[in-house]
Amino acid sequence: MKTWIAALLALPPMLTGGAFAQPPELPAVIYTDPPVDKANPAAMEVVHIPSGGVEINGVVYVAAGAGPHPTVILCHGLPGNEKNLDLAQAMRRAGWTVITFNYRGSWGSPGDYRFAGNLEDANAVLAFARDPANAAKLRIDPKRLVIIGHSMGGWVAALTAAHDRDLLGATMISAGNMGLIGSLPRDQAAALLARNGMEALAGATPEAMADEIIANKDRFDFAKAAPDLMQTNLFVLTSDDGLAGMSDGLTKAIAAGGGTKLKTLHVATDHSWSDARIRLQAEVLGWLKTLEAGK
C-alpha cells in the first residue's frame, strides 16, 4: 500500500511560509494553569447539536472569564482515534472556547456515517455557535470563529472555510484530501479509508465510503477550492505521513493565485504528531494569537 501512496503523493513539502522553521518559544499556557475566575470559571459542557434530522454529540470546553470568547470548532479525522483534546485544553487555557463534536454515525452520534454528512455537520456546529442563545450561554463570540481539523477533519475545515467567509480563519493538520483519494481505484481507496478501523462508525463500509468519494471526487477535492480560500487566514501543517503532497496541492494553488494570508509548516513527525504534541500546541497557539491581533 505504501508504494502506491508514495507514487500518488510524490510532492516535496512546501518551503514557504515558515515550513521547517525552528520551534517557537513555548507559550506559558501550555504548561501553566490560568488564574481561577470564580465568577466565570472554565467549564466543560455536553451539548447536542441539531444536524440532518438528529442531534450529534458535542463537548464544549468553555474558557474562563466573562467573555465572549473567540471559539474554535475542532474537527476530528477518520475515524477520529486522535481527537486532539490536549490541543483543545491548551487553546482553552489561552482564552479560546473550543467545541468538539462527533459526526453523524461516529462515536455514538446518531445517524449513518457519510462524508457529505461530515460537511453538513460542520456547518451545523457553526450555526449552533452563532445562535444567540447558545452563544450567550457558552460565552461564545459568534463573530470570532475558527475551524481546525486534523486528517479528514482538515478536509472538512478546508471545504467549510471555502464557503463560510465569516470565519476568522482555518487550520488543516496533516489533512487528507477525500477528492484525491477518490481518484484511486475502488479497492485501493477502500483499503486506505479503512486502515485505521471502522468500529466507531455506523452504517458505513469501506466500499460504500469509497463509492461516495469516487462519485464526488471533483466536489470533494479541496485543491479545487483554492480560489475560494485566497483571502482566508489559513494555516496548513503537514507531517511525514505520506499525505503532505495533498495539502501542497492546495497551498501551491493559493500561493500561485496571489493568496497572502497563508501560512505553511512541515514537521518531521507522524500523522498523529505523536512525538510533537507540544510543538503542535505552540504552533497553533501562535497562529491564533496573530488572528486576535488582526495580523
PDB file of C-alpha atoms in Angstrom:
ATOM      1  CA  MET A   1       0.000   0.000   0.000  1.00  0.00           C
ATOM      2  CA  LYS A   2       2.769   2.434   0.846  1.00  0.00           C
ATOM      3  CA  THR A   3       4.182   2.130  -2.678  1.00  0.00           C
ATOM      4  CA  TRP A   4       1.145   3.495  -4.489  1.00  0.00           C
ATOM      5  CA  ILE A   5       0.521   6.124  -1.839  1.00  0.00           C
ATOM      6  CA  ALA A   6       4.093   7.356  -2.262  1.00  0.00           C
ATOM      7  CA  ALA A   7       3.715   7.433  -6.035  1.00  0.00           C
ATOM      8  CA  LEU A   8       0.456   9.358  -5.795  1.00  0.00           C
ATOM      9  CA  LEU A   9       1.792  11.897  -3.350  1.00  0.00           C
ATOM     10  CA  ALA A  10       5.389  12.288  -4.517  1.00  0.00           C
ATOM     11  CA  LEU A  11       5.469  16.024  -3.960  1.00  0.00           C
ATOM     12  CA  PRO A  12       8.005  17.657  -1.623  1.00  0.00           C
ATOM     13  CA  PRO A  13       6.657  19.764   1.246  1.00  0.00           C
ATOM     14  CA  MET A  14       6.483  23.484   0.530  1.00  0.00           C
ATOM     15  CA  LEU A  15       9.365  25.531   1.820  1.00  0.00           C
ATOM     16  CA  THR A  16       7.489  28.813   2.100  1.00  0.00           C
ATOM     17  CA  GLY A  17       5.573  30.497   4.884  1.00  0.00           C
ATOM     18  CA  GLY A  18       7.727  29.089   7.665  1.00  0.00           C
ATOM     19  CA  ALA A  19       7.998  25.437   6.659  1.00  0.00           C
ATOM     20  CA  PHE A  20      10.719  23.598   8.583  1.00  0.00           C
ATOM     21  CA  ALA A  21      11.022  26.620  10.890  1.00  0.00           C
ATOM     22  CA  GLN A  22      12.504  26.197  14.327  1.00  0.00           C
ATOM     23  CA  PRO A  23      10.028  25.550  17.151  1.00  0.00           C
ATOM     24  CA  PRO A  24       8.572  28.743  18.612  1.00  0.00           C
ATOM     25  CA  GLU A  25       9.033  29.770  22.212  1.00  0.00           C
ATOM     26  CA  LEU A  26       6.538  27.857  24.309  1.00  0.00           C
ATOM     27  CA  PRO A  27       3.542  29.918  25.403  1.00  0.00           C
ATOM     28  CA  ALA A  28       3.110  29.779  29.167  1.00  0.00           C
ATOM     29  CA  VAL A  29      -0.433  28.431  28.781  1.00  0.00           C
ATOM     30  CA  ILE A  30       0.989  25.127  27.577  1.00  0.00           C
ATOM     31  CA  TYR A  31       2.394  24.381  30.994  1.00  0.00           C
ATOM     32  CA  THR A  32       0.619  26.825  33.338  1.00  0.00           C
ATOM     33  CA  ASP A  33      -2.994  26.862  34.501  1.00  0.00           C
ATOM     34  CA  PRO A  34      -4.738  30.237  34.222  1.00  0.00           C
ATOM     35  CA  PRO A  35      -5.922  32.146  37.294  1.00  0.00           C
ATOM     36  CA  VAL A  36      -9.215  30.830  38.659  1.00  0.00           C
ATOM     37  CA  ASP A  37     -12.189  33.018  37.808  1.00  0.00           C
ATOM     38  CA  LYS A  38     -14.779  32.152  40.461  1.00  0.00           C
ATOM     39  CA  ALA A  39     -17.499  34.219  38.795  1.00  0.00           C
ATOM     40  CA  ASN A  40     -16.969  32.689  35.331  1.00  0.00           C
ATOM     41  CA  PRO A  41     -14.862  29.554  35.719  1.00  0.00           C
ATOM     42  CA  ALA A  42     -13.600  27.349  32.933  1.00  0.00           C
ATOM     43  CA  ALA A  43     -16.123  24.612  32.293  1.00  0.00           C
ATOM     44  CA  MET A  44     -16.979  21.599  30.174  1.00  0.00           C
ATOM     45  CA  GLU A  45     -20.497  21.452  28.748  1.00  0.00           C
ATOM     46  CA  VAL A  46     -22.086  18.484  26.976  1.00  0.00           C
ATOM     47  CA  VAL A  47     -24.197  19.624  24.024  1.00  0.00           C
ATOM     48  CA  HIS A  48     -26.418  18.000  21.422  1.00  0.00           C
ATOM     49  CA  ILE A  49     -26.284  19.806  18.109  1.00  0.00           C
ATOM     50  CA  PRO A  50     -29.091  19.512  15.525  1.00  0.00           C
ATOM     51  CA  SER A  51     -27.856  18.258  12.162  1.00  0.00           C
ATOM     52  CA  GLY A  52     -29.527  16.260   9.431  1.00  0.00           C
ATOM     53  CA  GLY A  53     -32.599  15.453  11.469  1.00  0.00           C
ATOM     54  CA  VAL A  54     -30.703  14.129  14.501  1.00  0.00           C
ATOM     55  CA  GLU A  55     -28.648  15.628  17.315  1.00  0.00           C
ATOM     56  CA  ILE A  56     -24.928  14.931  17.185  1.00  0.00           C
ATOM     57  CA  ASN A  57     -22.810  14.687  20.318  1.00  0.00           C
ATOM     58  CA  GLY A  58     -20.533  17.541  21.286  1.00  0.00           C
ATOM     59  CA  VAL A  59     -18.451  18.824  24.175  1.00  0.00           C
ATOM     60  CA  VAL A  60     -17.690  22.492  24.692  1.00  0.00           C
ATOM     61  CA  TYR A  61     -14.525  23.472  26.557  1.00  0.00           C
ATOM     62  CA  VAL A  62     -15.604  26.872  27.859  1.00  0.00           C
ATOM     63  CA  ALA A  63     -12.776  29.313  28.568  1.00  0.00           C
ATOM     64  CA  ALA A  64     -12.592  31.106  31.918  1.00  0.00           C
ATOM     65  CA  GLY A  65     -13.764  34.690  32.089  1.00  0.00           C
ATOM     66  CA  ALA A  66     -16.936  36.551  31.251  1.00  0.00           C
ATOM     67  CA  GLY A  67     -16.184  36.575  27.533  1.00  0.00           C
ATOM     68  CA  PRO A  68     -17.467  36.465  24.958  1.00  0.00           C
ATOM     69  CA  HIS A  69     -14.565  34.302  23.866  1.00  0.00           C
ATOM     70  CA  PRO A  70     -13.188  33.566  20.407  1.00  0.00           C
ATOM     71  CA  THR A  71     -14.116  29.985  19.648  1.00  0.00           C
ATOM     72  CA  VAL A  72     -12.594  27.075  17.754  1.00  0.00           C
ATOM     73  CA  ILE A  73     -14.638  24.358  16.050  1.00  0.00           C
ATOM     74  CA  LEU A  74     -12.361  21.291  16.280  1.00  0.00           C
ATOM     75  CA  CYS A  75     -12.966  18.551  13.690  1.00  0.00           C
ATOM     76  CA  HIS A  76     -11.592  15.036  14.162  1.00  0.00           C
ATOM     77  CA  GLY A  77     -10.477  12.728  11.400  1.00  0.00           C
ATOM     78  CA  LEU A  78     -11.415   9.272  10.089  1.00  0.00           C
ATOM     79  CA  PRO A  79     -12.473   7.579  12.256  1.00  0.00           C
ATOM     80  CA  GLY A  80     -11.161  10.026  14.864  1.00  0.00           C
ATOM     81  CA  ASN A  81      -8.864   7.977  17.081  1.00  0.00           C
ATOM     82  CA  GLU A  82      -6.798  11.137  17.726  1.00  0.00           C
ATOM     83  CA  LYS A  83      -9.201  13.864  18.774  1.00  0.00           C
ATOM     84  CA  ASN A  84      -6.554  16.450  19.745  1.00  0.00           C
ATOM     85  CA  LEU A  85      -8.106  17.136  23.132  1.00  0.00           C
ATOM     86  CA  ASP A  86      -4.716  18.184  24.517  1.00  0.00           C
ATOM     87  CA  LEU A  87      -4.774  20.914  21.879  1.00  0.00           C
ATOM     88  CA  ALA A  88      -8.331  21.799  22.897  1.00  0.00           C
ATOM     89  CA  GLN A  89      -7.262  22.201  26.521  1.00  0.00           C
ATOM     90  CA  ALA A  90      -4.278  24.366  25.559  1.00  0.00           C
ATOM     91  CA  MET A  91      -6.476  26.604  23.427  1.00  0.00           C
ATOM     92  CA  ARG A  92      -8.924  26.968  26.299  1.00  0.00           C
ATOM     93  CA  ARG A  93      -6.121  27.981  28.665  1.00  0.00           C
ATOM     94  CA  ALA A  94      -5.209  30.619  26.079  1.00  0.00           C
ATOM     95  CA  GLY A  95      -8.715  32.060  26.290  1.00  0.00           C
ATOM     96  CA  TRP A  96     -10.393  30.260  23.404  1.00  0.00           C
ATOM     97  CA  THR A  97     -13.580  28.259  23.878  1.00  0.00           C
ATOM     98  CA  VAL A  98     -13.423  25.004  21.895  1.00  0.00           C
ATOM     99  CA  ILE A  99     -16.312  22.952  20.502  1.00  0.00           C
ATOM    100  CA  THR A 100     -15.523  19.322  19.763  1.00  0.00           C
ATOM    101  CA  PHE A 101     -18.103  17.053  18.169  1.00  0.00           C
ATOM    102  CA  ASN A 102     -18.667  13.658  16.588  1.00  0.00           C
ATOM    103  CA  TYR A 103     -20.035  13.500  13.057  1.00  0.00           C
ATOM    104  CA  ARG A 104     -23.265  11.668  12.399  1.00  0.00           C
ATOM    105  CA  GLY A 105     -22.693   7.951  12.659  1.00  0.00           C
ATOM    106  CA  SER A 106     -19.388   8.297  14.519  1.00  0.00           C
ATOM    107  CA  TRP A 107     -18.534   7.652  18.143  1.00  0.00           C
ATOM    108  CA  GLY A 108     -22.147   7.352  19.289  1.00  0.00           C
ATOM    109  CA  SER A 109     -23.682  10.235  17.376  1.00  0.00           C
ATOM    110  CA  PRO A 110     -26.932   9.009  15.778  1.00  0.00           C
ATOM    111  CA  GLY A 111     -27.315   8.522  12.044  1.00  0.00           C
ATOM    112  CA  ASP A 112     -25.200   6.894   9.365  1.00  0.00           C
ATOM    113  CA  TYR A 113     -21.661   7.967   8.604  1.00  0.00           C
ATOM    114  CA  ARG A 114     -21.185   9.793   5.296  1.00  0.00           C
ATOM    115  CA  PHE A 115     -18.511  12.228   4.102  1.00  0.00           C
ATOM    116  CA  ALA A 116     -21.165  14.621   2.805  1.00  0.00           C
ATOM    117  CA  GLY A 117     -22.731  14.403   6.250  1.00  0.00           C
ATOM    118  CA  ASN A 118     -19.444  15.432   7.845  1.00  0.00           C
ATOM    119  CA  LEU A 119     -19.504  18.673   5.874  1.00  0.00           C
ATOM    120  CA  GLU A 120     -23.127  19.282   6.819  1.00  0.00           C
ATOM    121  CA  ASP A 121     -22.320  18.600  10.472  1.00  0.00           C
ATOM    122  CA  ALA A 122     -19.532  21.197  10.499  1.00  0.00           C
ATOM    123  CA  ASN A 123     -21.978  23.750   9.105  1.00  0.00           C
ATOM    124  CA  ALA A 124     -24.478  22.758  11.802  1.00  0.00           C
ATOM    125  CA  VAL A 125     -21.902  23.235  14.561  1.00  0.00           C
ATOM    126  CA  LEU A 126     -21.098  26.711  13.257  1.00  0.00           C
ATOM    127  CA  ALA A 127     -24.815  27.535  13.167  1.00  0.00           C
ATOM    128  CA  PHE A 128     -25.081  26.277  16.762  1.00  0.00           C
ATOM    129  CA  ALA A 129     -22.212  28.531  17.843  1.00  0.00           C
ATOM    130  CA  ARG A 130     -23.767  31.529  16.102  1.00  0.00           C
ATOM    131  CA  ASP A 131     -27.193  31.043  17.658  1.00  0.00           C
ATOM    132  CA  PRO A 132     -27.606  33.954  20.113  1.00  0.00           C
ATOM    133  CA  ALA A 133     -28.942  31.762  22.925  1.00  0.00           C
ATOM    134  CA  ASN A 134     -26.106  29.247  22.643  1.00  0.00           C
ATOM    135  CA  ALA A 135     -23.502  31.989  22.273  1.00  0.00           C
ATOM    136  CA  ALA A 136     -24.733  33.711  25.429  1.00  0.00           C
ATOM    137  CA  LYS A 137     -24.894  30.505  27.463  1.00  0.00           C
ATOM    138  CA  LEU A 138     -21.454  29.288  26.400  1.00  0.00           C
ATOM    139  CA  ARG A 139     -19.786  32.734  26.339  1.00  0.00           C
ATOM    140  CA  ILE A 140     -19.026  32.411  22.610  1.00  0.00           C
ATOM    141  CA  ASP A 141     -18.176  35.366  20.396  1.00  0.00           C
ATOM    142  CA  PRO A 142     -20.015  34.395  17.177  1.00  0.00           C
ATOM    143  CA  LYS A 143     -18.008  36.931  15.182  1.00  0.00           C
ATOM    144  CA  ARG A 144     -14.697  35.267  16.080  1.00  0.00           C
ATOM    145  CA  LEU A 145     -14.961  31.647  14.992  1.00  0.00           C
ATOM    146  CA  VAL A 146     -12.119  29.472  13.696  1.00  0.00           C
ATOM    147  CA  ILE A 147     -12.329  25.943  12.292  1.00  0.00           C
ATOM    148  CA  ILE A 148      -9.469  23.490  12.852  1.00  0.00           C
ATOM    149  CA  GLY A 149      -9.340  19.936  11.543  1.00  0.00           C
ATOM    150  CA  HIS A 150      -6.955  17.000  11.656  1.00  0.00           C
ATOM    151  CA  SER A 151      -6.597  14.400   8.891  1.00  0.00           C
ATOM    152  CA  MET A 152     -10.023  14.006   7.248  1.00  0.00           C
ATOM    153  CA  GLY A 153     -11.100  16.828   9.567  1.00  0.00           C
ATOM    154  CA  GLY A 154      -8.598  19.045   7.768  1.00  0.00           C
ATOM    155  CA  TRP A 155     -10.544  18.335   4.587  1.00  0.00           C
ATOM    156  CA  VAL A 156     -13.729  19.352   6.417  1.00  0.00           C
ATOM    157  CA  ALA A 157     -12.042  22.544   7.617  1.00  0.00           C
ATOM    158  CA  ALA A 158     -10.830  23.486   4.132  1.00  0.00           C
ATOM    159  CA  LEU A 159     -14.139  22.969   2.355  1.00  0.00           C
ATOM    160  CA  THR A 160     -16.067  24.664   5.165  1.00  0.00           C
ATOM    161  CA  ALA A 161     -13.808  27.729   5.142  1.00  0.00           C
ATOM    162  CA  ALA A 162     -14.103  27.893   1.352  1.00  0.00           C
ATOM    163  CA  HIS A 163     -17.782  28.803   1.575  1.00  0.00           C
ATOM    164  CA  ASP A 164     -18.019  30.379   5.049  1.00  0.00           C
ATOM    165  CA  ARG A 165     -16.488  33.821   4.580  1.00  0.00           C
ATOM    166  CA  ASP A 166     -17.378  34.922   8.121  1.00  0.00           C
ATOM    167  CA  LEU A 167     -14.818  32.624   9.738  1.00  0.00           C
ATOM    168  CA  LEU A 168     -11.821  34.277  11.329  1.00  0.00           C
ATOM    169  CA  GLY A 169      -9.575  31.541   9.935  1.00  0.00           C
ATOM    170  CA  ALA A 170      -8.966  27.819   9.401  1.00  0.00           C
ATOM    171  CA  THR A 171      -6.233  25.312  10.191  1.00  0.00           C
ATOM    172  CA  MET A 172      -5.537  21.993   8.456  1.00  0.00           C
ATOM    173  CA  ILE A 173      -3.379  19.468  10.332  1.00  0.00           C
ATOM    174  CA  SER A 174      -1.979  16.575   8.247  1.00  0.00           C
ATOM    175  CA  ALA A 175      -5.067  16.786   6.052  1.00  0.00           C
ATOM    176  CA  GLY A 176      -6.293  14.029   3.789  1.00  0.00           C
ATOM    177  CA  ASN A 177      -7.921  15.099   0.521  1.00  0.00           C
ATOM    178  CA  MET A 178     -11.014  12.940   0.015  1.00  0.00           C
ATOM    179  CA  GLY A 179     -11.307  14.093  -3.577  1.00  0.00           C
ATOM    180  CA  LEU A 180      -7.801  12.950  -4.429  1.00  0.00           C
ATOM    181  CA  ILE A 181      -8.330   9.623  -2.662  1.00  0.00           C
ATOM    182  CA  GLY A 182     -11.475   9.320  -4.788  1.00  0.00           C
ATOM    183  CA  SER A 183      -9.290   9.218  -7.897  1.00  0.00           C
ATOM    184  CA  LEU A 184      -7.783   5.901  -6.782  1.00  0.00           C
ATOM    185  CA  PRO A 185      -9.096   2.505  -7.875  1.00  0.00           C
ATOM    186  CA  ARG A 186     -12.032   1.449  -5.700  1.00  0.00           C
ATOM    187  CA  ASP A 187     -10.227  -1.330  -3.846  1.00  0.00           C
ATOM    188  CA  GLN A 188      -7.249   0.874  -3.033  1.00  0.00           C
ATOM    189  CA  ALA A 189      -9.447   3.751  -1.876  1.00  0.00           C
ATOM    190  CA  ALA A 190     -11.443   1.381   0.345  1.00  0.00           C
ATOM    191  CA  ALA A 191      -8.287  -0.080   1.868  1.00  0.00           C
ATOM    192  CA  LEU A 192      -6.891   3.376   2.637  1.00  0.00           C
ATOM    193  CA  LEU A 193     -10.146   4.592   4.206  1.00  0.00           C
ATOM    194  CA  ALA A 194     -10.454   1.522   6.428  1.00  0.00           C
ATOM    195  CA  ARG A 195      -6.863   1.247   7.619  1.00  0.00           C
ATOM    196  CA  ASN A 196      -7.468   2.959  10.980  1.00  0.00           C
ATOM    197  CA  GLY A 197     -10.543   0.919  11.910  1.00  0.00           C
ATOM    198  CA  MET A 198     -14.278   1.052  11.293  1.00  0.00           C
ATOM    199  CA  GLU A 199     -15.688   0.047  14.673  1.00  0.00           C
ATOM    200  CA  ALA A 200     -16.516   3.643  15.674  1.00  0.00           C
ATOM    201  CA  LEU A 201     -18.603   4.248  12.524  1.00  0.00           C
ATOM    202  CA  ALA A 202     -22.244   3.297  11.968  1.00  0.00           C
ATOM    203  CA  GLY A 203     -23.924   2.468   8.674  1.00  0.00           C
ATOM    204  CA  ALA A 204     -20.709   2.548   6.672  1.00  0.00           C
ATOM    205  CA  THR A 205     -18.415   0.083   4.937  1.00  0.00           C
ATOM    206  CA  PRO A 206     -15.045   0.746   3.305  1.00  0.00           C
ATOM    207  CA  GLU A 207     -16.565   0.015  -0.091  1.00  0.00           C
ATOM    208  CA  ALA A 208     -19.514   2.378   0.443  1.00  0.00           C
ATOM    209  CA  MET A 209     -17.172   5.131   1.604  1.00  0.00           C
ATOM    210  CA  ALA A 210     -15.002   4.573  -1.465  1.00  0.00           C
ATOM    211  CA  ASP A 211     -18.049   4.740  -3.723  1.00  0.00           C
ATOM    212  CA  GLU A 212     -19.097   8.057  -2.160  1.00  0.00           C
ATOM    213  CA  ILE A 213     -15.764   9.778  -2.674  1.00  0.00           C
ATOM    214  CA  ILE A 214     -15.320   8.350  -6.174  1.00  0.00           C
ATOM    215  CA  ALA A 215     -18.739   9.716  -7.149  1.00  0.00           C
ATOM    216  CA  ASN A 216     -17.866  13.105  -5.659  1.00  0.00           C
ATOM    217  CA  LYS A 217     -14.135  13.290  -6.357  1.00  0.00           C
ATOM    218  CA  ASP A 218     -14.275  16.712  -8.002  1.00  0.00           C
ATOM    219  CA  ARG A 219     -16.578  18.277  -5.405  1.00  0.00           C
ATOM    220  CA  PHE A 220     -14.525  16.711  -2.599  1.00  0.00           C
ATOM    221  CA  ASP A 221     -11.129  17.872  -3.918  1.00  0.00           C
ATOM    222  CA  PHE A 222     -10.012  20.682  -1.617  1.00  0.00           C
ATOM    223  CA  ALA A 223      -7.343  21.802  -4.099  1.00  0.00           C
ATOM    224  CA  LYS A 224     -10.206  22.942  -6.343  1.00  0.00           C
ATOM    225  CA  ALA A 225     -11.381  25.197  -3.508  1.00  0.00           C
ATOM    226  CA  ALA A 226      -8.190  27.290  -3.734  1.00  0.00           C
ATOM    227  CA  PRO A 227      -9.895  30.259  -5.469  1.00  0.00           C
ATOM    228  CA  ASP A 228     -12.349  30.489  -2.566  1.00  0.00           C
ATOM    229  CA  LEU A 229      -9.567  30.380   0.036  1.00  0.00           C
ATOM    230  CA  MET A 230      -7.392  33.186  -1.351  1.00  0.00           C
ATOM    231  CA  GLN A 231      -8.471  35.647   1.330  1.00  0.00           C
ATOM    232  CA  THR A 232      -8.795  33.136   4.176  1.00  0.00           C
ATOM    233  CA  ASN A 233      -6.410  33.151   7.132  1.00  0.00           C
ATOM    234  CA  LEU A 234      -5.253  29.592   6.544  1.00  0.00           C
ATOM    235  CA  PHE A 235      -2.622  27.630   8.458  1.00  0.00           C
ATOM    236  CA  VAL A 236      -1.617  24.344   6.811  1.00  0.00           C
ATOM    237  CA  LEU A 237       0.538  21.921   8.801  1.00  0.00           C
ATOM    238  CA  THR A 238       1.959  18.771   7.222  1.00  0.00           C
ATOM    239  CA  SER A 239       3.962  15.843   8.536  1.00  0.00           C
ATOM    240  CA  ASP A 240       5.919  12.806   7.359  1.00  0.00           C
ATOM    241  CA  ASP A 241       2.788  10.697   6.849  1.00  0.00           C
ATOM    242  CA  GLY A 242       2.714  10.427   3.043  1.00  0.00           C
ATOM    243  CA  LEU A 243      -0.133  12.929   2.804  1.00  0.00           C
ATOM    244  CA  ALA A 244       1.837  16.189   2.636  1.00  0.00           C
ATOM    245  CA  GLY A 245       1.526  16.320  -1.149  1.00  0.00           C
ATOM    246  CA  MET A 246      -2.240  16.578  -0.814  1.00  0.00           C
ATOM    247  CA  SER A 247      -2.034  19.793   1.202  1.00  0.00           C
ATOM    248  CA  ASP A 248       0.762  21.077  -1.028  1.00  0.00           C
ATOM    249  CA  GLY A 249      -1.580  20.876  -3.997  1.00  0.00           C
ATOM    250  CA  LEU A 250      -3.859  23.356  -2.251  1.00  0.00           C
ATOM    251  CA  THR A 251      -1.207  25.671  -0.852  1.00  0.00           C
ATOM    252  CA  LYS A 252       0.669  25.905  -4.140  1.00  0.00           C
ATOM    253  CA  ALA A 253      -2.556  26.863  -5.895  1.00  0.00           C
ATOM    254  CA  ILE A 254      -3.274  29.544  -3.296  1.00  0.00           C
ATOM    255  CA  ALA A 255       0.264  30.897  -3.499  1.00  0.00           C
ATOM    256  CA  ALA A 256       0.164  30.918  -7.307  1.00  0.00           C
ATOM    257  CA  GLY A 257      -3.123  32.800  -7.186  1.00  0.00           C
ATOM    258  CA  GLY A 258      -1.649  35.538  -5.028  1.00  0.00           C
ATOM    259  CA  GLY A 259      -3.114  34.498  -1.685  1.00  0.00           C
ATOM    260  CA  THR A 260      -1.427  36.489   1.086  1.00  0.00           C
ATOM    261  CA  LYS A 261      -2.968  35.027   4.251  1.00  0.00           C
ATOM    262  CA  LEU A 262      -1.470  31.565   4.005  1.00  0.00           C
ATOM    263  CA  LYS A 263       0.977  30.030   6.482  1.00  0.00           C
ATOM    264  CA  THR A 264       2.517  26.583   5.988  1.00  0.00           C
ATOM    265  CA  LEU A 265       4.639  24.383   8.219  1.00  0.00           C
ATOM    266  CA  HIS A 266       6.122  20.916   7.811  1.00  0.00           C
ATOM    267  CA  VAL A 267       7.279  18.990  10.872  1.00  0.00           C
ATOM    268  CA  ALA A 268       9.095  15.641  10.792  1.00  0.00           C
ATOM    269  CA  THR A 269       6.588  13.643  12.814  1.00  0.00           C
ATOM    270  CA  ASP A 270       3.904  11.059  12.145  1.00  0.00           C
ATOM    271  CA  HIS A 271       0.294  11.544  11.120  1.00  0.00           C
ATOM    272  CA  SER A 272      -0.892  11.897  14.715  1.00  0.00           C
ATOM    273  CA  TRP A 273       2.002  14.169  15.700  1.00  0.00           C
ATOM    274  CA  SER A 274       2.801  11.576  18.352  1.00  0.00           C
ATOM    275  CA  ASP A 275       6.209  12.988  19.283  1.00  0.00           C
ATOM    276  CA  ALA A 276       5.369  16.611  18.518  1.00  0.00           C
ATOM    277  CA  ARG A 277       2.276  17.346  20.576  1.00  0.00           C
ATOM    278  CA  ILE A 278       3.830  20.314  22.388  1.00  0.00           C
ATOM    279  CA  ARG A 279       5.146  21.649  19.080  1.00  0.00           C
ATOM    280  CA  LEU A 280       1.664  21.378  17.607  1.00  0.00           C
ATOM    281  CA  GLN A 281       0.142  23.292  20.505  1.00  0.00           C
ATOM    282  CA  ALA A 282       2.789  26.016  20.335  1.00  0.00           C
ATOM    283  CA  GLU A 283       2.369  26.500  16.589  1.00  0.00           C
ATOM    284  CA  VAL A 284      -1.421  26.622  16.655  1.00  0.00           C
ATOM    285  CA  LEU A 285      -1.496  28.944  19.661  1.00  0.00           C
ATOM    286  CA  GLY A 286       0.984  31.269  17.991  1.00  0.00           C
ATOM    287  CA  TRP A 287      -1.136  31.394  14.853  1.00  0.00           C
ATOM    288  CA  LEU A 288      -4.323  32.018  16.834  1.00  0.00           C
ATOM    289  CA  LYS A 289      -2.598  34.904  18.561  1.00  0.00           C
ATOM    290  CA  THR A 290      -1.973  36.568  15.202  1.00  0.00           C
ATOM    291  CA  LEU A 291      -5.702  36.352  14.461  1.00  0.00           C
ATOM    292  CA  GLU A 292      -6.525  38.055  17.745  1.00  0.00           C
ATOM    293  CA  ALA A 293      -4.048  40.790  16.874  1.00  0.00           C
ATOM    294  CA  GLY A 294      -5.630  41.212  13.461  1.00  0.00           C
ATOM    295  CA  LYS A 295      -2.432  40.296  11.635  1.00  0.00           C
TER     296      LYS A 295
END
